Amino acid sequence: MMRNDEHGKKRVGEAVTLFFDALAGYGKQPAQMEAVTKLFMFALSDYPTEKIISAMAFYVRNYSNFPAPADIVQIIERGNKPPFDRAVYANLSKKDPAIRTSDEWAYMRDYENFQKG
């Protein structure tokens, strides 16, 4: 777990700083960097460092805006798949069940299970 891994904390902190500096975000102020880093550390402390770094790498390859810690948590929880999106679920729900693909059914099932916690 990252909470017990000083080197891991440093790696994740560096990644958060890089994200903060490089990714688009609305209203980001440099003075917020310390609070943002603490929030990421708090949200991610129960996960292994390698899973966190892998999820962050997945995020930066797929998105251009600064993530919320919950985005990284969802990627970890889903095994390096994108965070769930309510709009995607809603659109799939409207689609005729007879023509949904197996991947779409799986997404809907996973979304519902994730929401149940």
PDB file of C-alpha atoms in Angstrom:
ATOM      1  CA  MET A   1       0.000   0.000   0.000  1.00  0.00           C
ATOM      2  CA  MET A   2       1.240   3.452  -0.827  1.00  0.00           C
ATOM      3  CA  ARG A   3       0.658   4.707   2.729  1.00  0.00           C
ATOM      4  CA  ASN A   4       3.604   2.525   3.866  1.00  0.00           C
ATOM      5  CA  ASP A   5       5.817   3.203   0.853  1.00  0.00           C
ATOM      6  CA  GLU A   6       7.845   6.419   1.091  1.00  0.00           C
ATOM      7  CA  HIS A   7       9.381   5.958  -2.361  1.00  0.00           C
ATOM      8  CA  GLY A   8       5.898   5.303  -3.761  1.00  0.00           C
ATOM      9  CA  LYS A   9       4.550   8.478  -2.147  1.00  0.00           C
ATOM     10  CA  LYS A  10       7.323  10.427  -3.826  1.00  0.00           C
ATOM     11  CA  ARG A  11       6.587   8.846  -7.235  1.00  0.00           C
ATOM     12  CA  VAL A  12       2.865   9.526  -6.965  1.00  0.00           C
ATOM     13  CA  GLY A  13       3.506  13.082  -5.725  1.00  0.00           C
ATOM     14  CA  GLU A  14       5.748  13.719  -8.730  1.00  0.00           C
ATOM     15  CA  ALA A  15       3.092  12.333 -11.077  1.00  0.00           C
ATOM     16  CA  VAL A  16       0.388  14.522  -9.506  1.00  0.00           C
ATOM     17  CA  THR A  17       2.651  17.564  -9.899  1.00  0.00           C
ATOM     18  CA  LEU A  18       3.302  16.699 -13.548  1.00  0.00           C
ATOM     19  CA  PHE A  19      -0.432  16.253 -14.181  1.00  0.00           C
ATOM     20  CA  PHE A  20      -1.171  19.558 -12.426  1.00  0.00           C
ATOM     21  CA  ASP A  21       1.398  21.405 -14.528  1.00  0.00           C
ATOM     22  CA  ALA A  22       0.691  19.746 -17.871  1.00  0.00           C
ATOM     23  CA  LEU A  23      -2.999  18.824 -18.084  1.00  0.00           C
ATOM     24  CA  ALA A  24      -5.813  21.245 -18.747  1.00  0.00           C
ATOM     25  CA  GLY A  25      -7.881  22.215 -15.742  1.00  0.00           C
ATOM     26  CA  TYR A  26     -10.346  24.929 -14.986  1.00  0.00           C
ATOM     27  CA  GLY A  27      -9.308  27.481 -12.383  1.00  0.00           C
ATOM     28  CA  LYS A  28      -6.173  25.669 -11.199  1.00  0.00           C
ATOM     29  CA  GLN A  29      -3.954  27.922  -9.123  1.00  0.00           C
ATOM     30  CA  PRO A  30      -0.339  27.072  -8.197  1.00  0.00           C
ATOM     31  CA  ALA A  31      -1.141  27.715  -4.539  1.00  0.00           C
ATOM     32  CA  GLN A  32      -3.547  24.744  -4.652  1.00  0.00           C
ATOM     33  CA  MET A  33      -0.817  22.230  -5.524  1.00  0.00           C
ATOM     34  CA  GLU A  34      -0.140  21.180  -1.925  1.00  0.00           C
ATOM     35  CA  ALA A  35      -3.832  20.600  -1.156  1.00  0.00           C
ATOM     36  CA  VAL A  36      -4.342  18.734  -4.436  1.00  0.00           C
ATOM     37  CA  THR A  37      -1.397  16.439  -3.690  1.00  0.00           C
ATOM     38  CA  LYS A  38      -2.683  15.750  -0.159  1.00  0.00           C
ATOM     39  CA  LEU A  39      -6.104  14.890  -1.557  1.00  0.00           C
ATOM     40  CA  PHE A  40      -4.621  12.417  -4.041  1.00  0.00           C
ATOM     41  CA  MET A  41      -2.490  10.858  -1.294  1.00  0.00           C
ATOM     42  CA  PHE A  42      -5.541  10.511   0.953  1.00  0.00           C
ATOM     43  CA  ALA A  43      -7.727   8.963  -1.763  1.00  0.00           C
ATOM     44  CA  LEU A  44      -5.063   6.595  -3.079  1.00  0.00           C
ATOM     45  CA  SER A  45      -3.233   5.539   0.107  1.00  0.00           C
ATOM     46  CA  ASP A  46      -4.917   2.110   0.297  1.00  0.00           C
ATOM     47  CA  TYR A  47      -3.746   1.043  -3.172  1.00  0.00           C
ATOM     48  CA  PRO A  48      -0.365  -0.377  -4.202  1.00  0.00           C
ATOM     49  CA  THR A  49       1.937   2.211  -5.739  1.00  0.00           C
ATOM     50  CA  GLU A  50       2.353   0.257  -8.989  1.00  0.00           C
ATOM     51  CA  LYS A  51      -1.413   0.126  -9.524  1.00  0.00           C
ATOM     52  CA  ILE A  52      -1.650   3.877  -8.918  1.00  0.00           C
ATOM     53  CA  ILE A  53       1.158   4.659 -11.365  1.00  0.00           C
ATOM     54  CA  SER A  54      -0.350   2.296 -13.943  1.00  0.00           C
ATOM     55  CA  ALA A  55      -3.788   3.932 -13.582  1.00  0.00           C
ATOM     56  CA  MET A  56      -2.252   7.394 -13.898  1.00  0.00           C
ATOM     57  CA  ALA A  57      -0.394   6.316 -17.045  1.00  0.00           C
ATOM     58  CA  PHE A  58      -3.659   4.941 -18.448  1.00  0.00           C
ATOM     59  CA  TYR A  59      -5.393   8.240 -17.620  1.00  0.00           C
ATOM     60  CA  VAL A  60      -2.794  10.458 -19.281  1.00  0.00           C
ATOM     61  CA  ARG A  61      -2.869   8.309 -22.443  1.00  0.00           C
ATOM     62  CA  ASN A  62      -6.641   8.696 -22.720  1.00  0.00           C
ATOM     63  CA  TYR A  63      -7.596  12.095 -21.295  1.00  0.00           C
ATOM     64  CA  SER A  64      -6.337  15.658 -21.561  1.00  0.00           C
ATOM     65  CA  ASN A  65      -7.938  17.249 -18.479  1.00  0.00           C
ATOM     66  CA  PHE A  66      -6.696  17.098 -14.908  1.00  0.00           C
ATOM     67  CA  PRO A  67      -8.250  14.085 -13.147  1.00  0.00           C
ATOM     68  CA  ALA A  68     -10.138  13.941  -9.902  1.00  0.00           C
ATOM     69  CA  PRO A  69      -8.732  11.386  -7.461  1.00  0.00           C
ATOM     70  CA  ALA A  70     -11.956   9.406  -7.995  1.00  0.00           C
ATOM     71  CA  ASP A  71     -11.057   9.032 -11.692  1.00  0.00           C
ATOM     72  CA  ILE A  72      -7.803   7.294 -10.744  1.00  0.00           C
ATOM     73  CA  VAL A  73      -9.563   5.157  -8.119  1.00  0.00           C
ATOM     74  CA  GLN A  74     -12.136   4.002 -10.684  1.00  0.00           C
ATOM     75  CA  ILE A  75      -9.411   3.080 -13.155  1.00  0.00           C
ATOM     76  CA  ILE A  76      -7.651   1.048 -10.460  1.00  0.00           C
ATOM     77  CA  GLU A  77     -10.901  -0.616  -9.367  1.00  0.00           C
ATOM     78  CA  ARG A  78     -11.826  -1.444 -12.957  1.00  0.00           C
ATOM     79  CA  GLY A  79      -8.411  -2.858 -13.895  1.00  0.00           C
ATOM     80  CA  ASN A  80      -7.125  -0.052 -16.132  1.00  0.00           C
ATOM     81  CA  LYS A  81     -10.411   0.598 -17.866  1.00  0.00           C
ATOM     82  CA  PRO A  82     -11.867   4.093 -18.190  1.00  0.00           C
ATOM     83  CA  PRO A  83     -13.920   5.463 -15.294  1.00  0.00           C
ATOM     84  CA  PHE A  84     -17.611   4.762 -15.569  1.00  0.00           C
ATOM     85  CA  ASP A  85     -19.669   7.418 -17.296  1.00  0.00           C
ATOM     86  CA  ARG A  86     -23.338   7.828 -16.405  1.00  0.00           C
ATOM     87  CA  ALA A  87     -24.074   9.216 -19.884  1.00  0.00           C
ATOM     88  CA  VAL A  88     -22.639   6.076 -21.520  1.00  0.00           C
ATOM     89  CA  TYR A  89     -24.771   3.907 -19.245  1.00  0.00           C
ATOM     90  CA  ALA A  90     -27.881   5.988 -20.002  1.00  0.00           C
ATOM     91  CA  ASN A  91     -27.314   5.713 -23.753  1.00  0.00           C
ATOM     92  CA  LEU A  92     -26.800   1.970 -23.543  1.00  0.00           C
ATOM     93  CA  SER A  93     -29.972   1.655 -21.464  1.00  0.00           C
ATOM     94  CA  LYS A  94     -31.936   3.328 -24.258  1.00  0.00           C
ATOM     95  CA  LYS A  95     -30.508   1.007 -26.894  1.00  0.00           C
ATOM     96  CA  ASP A  96     -32.662  -1.938 -27.968  1.00  0.00           C
ATOM     97  CA  PRO A  97     -31.473  -4.867 -25.811  1.00  0.00           C
ATOM     98  CA  ALA A  98     -31.665  -7.186 -28.822  1.00  0.00           C
ATOM     99  CA  ILE A  99     -28.836  -5.300 -30.559  1.00  0.00           C
ATOM    100  CA  ARG A 100     -26.532  -4.567 -27.584  1.00  0.00           C
ATOM    101  CA  THR A 101     -23.102  -6.135 -27.910  1.00  0.00           C
ATOM    102  CA  SER A 102     -21.649  -8.394 -25.227  1.00  0.00           C
ATOM    103  CA  ASP A 103     -19.225  -5.579 -24.317  1.00  0.00           C
ATOM    104  CA  GLU A 104     -22.155  -3.198 -23.853  1.00  0.00           C
ATOM    105  CA  TRP A 105     -23.962  -5.694 -21.617  1.00  0.00           C
ATOM    106  CA  ALA A 106     -20.755  -6.168 -19.618  1.00  0.00           C
ATOM    107  CA  TYR A 107     -20.337  -2.396 -19.222  1.00  0.00           C
ATOM    108  CA  MET A 108     -23.904  -2.065 -17.957  1.00  0.00           C
ATOM    109  CA  ARG A 109     -23.465  -4.942 -15.497  1.00  0.00           C
ATOM    110  CA  ASP A 110     -20.142  -3.578 -14.255  1.00  0.00           C
ATOM    111  CA  TYR A 111     -21.603  -0.070 -13.923  1.00  0.00           C
ATOM    112  CA  GLU A 112     -24.551  -1.352 -11.877  1.00  0.00           C
ATOM    113  CA  ASN A 113     -22.292  -3.432  -9.632  1.00  0.00           C
ATOM    114  CA  PHE A 114     -19.920  -0.515  -9.137  1.00  0.00           C
ATOM    115  CA  GLN A 115     -22.816   1.748  -8.138  1.00  0.00           C
ATOM    116  CA  LYS A 116     -23.962  -0.779  -5.543  1.00  0.00           C
ATOM    117  CA  GLY A 117     -20.499  -0.638  -4.009  1.00  0.00           C
TER     118      GLY A 117
END
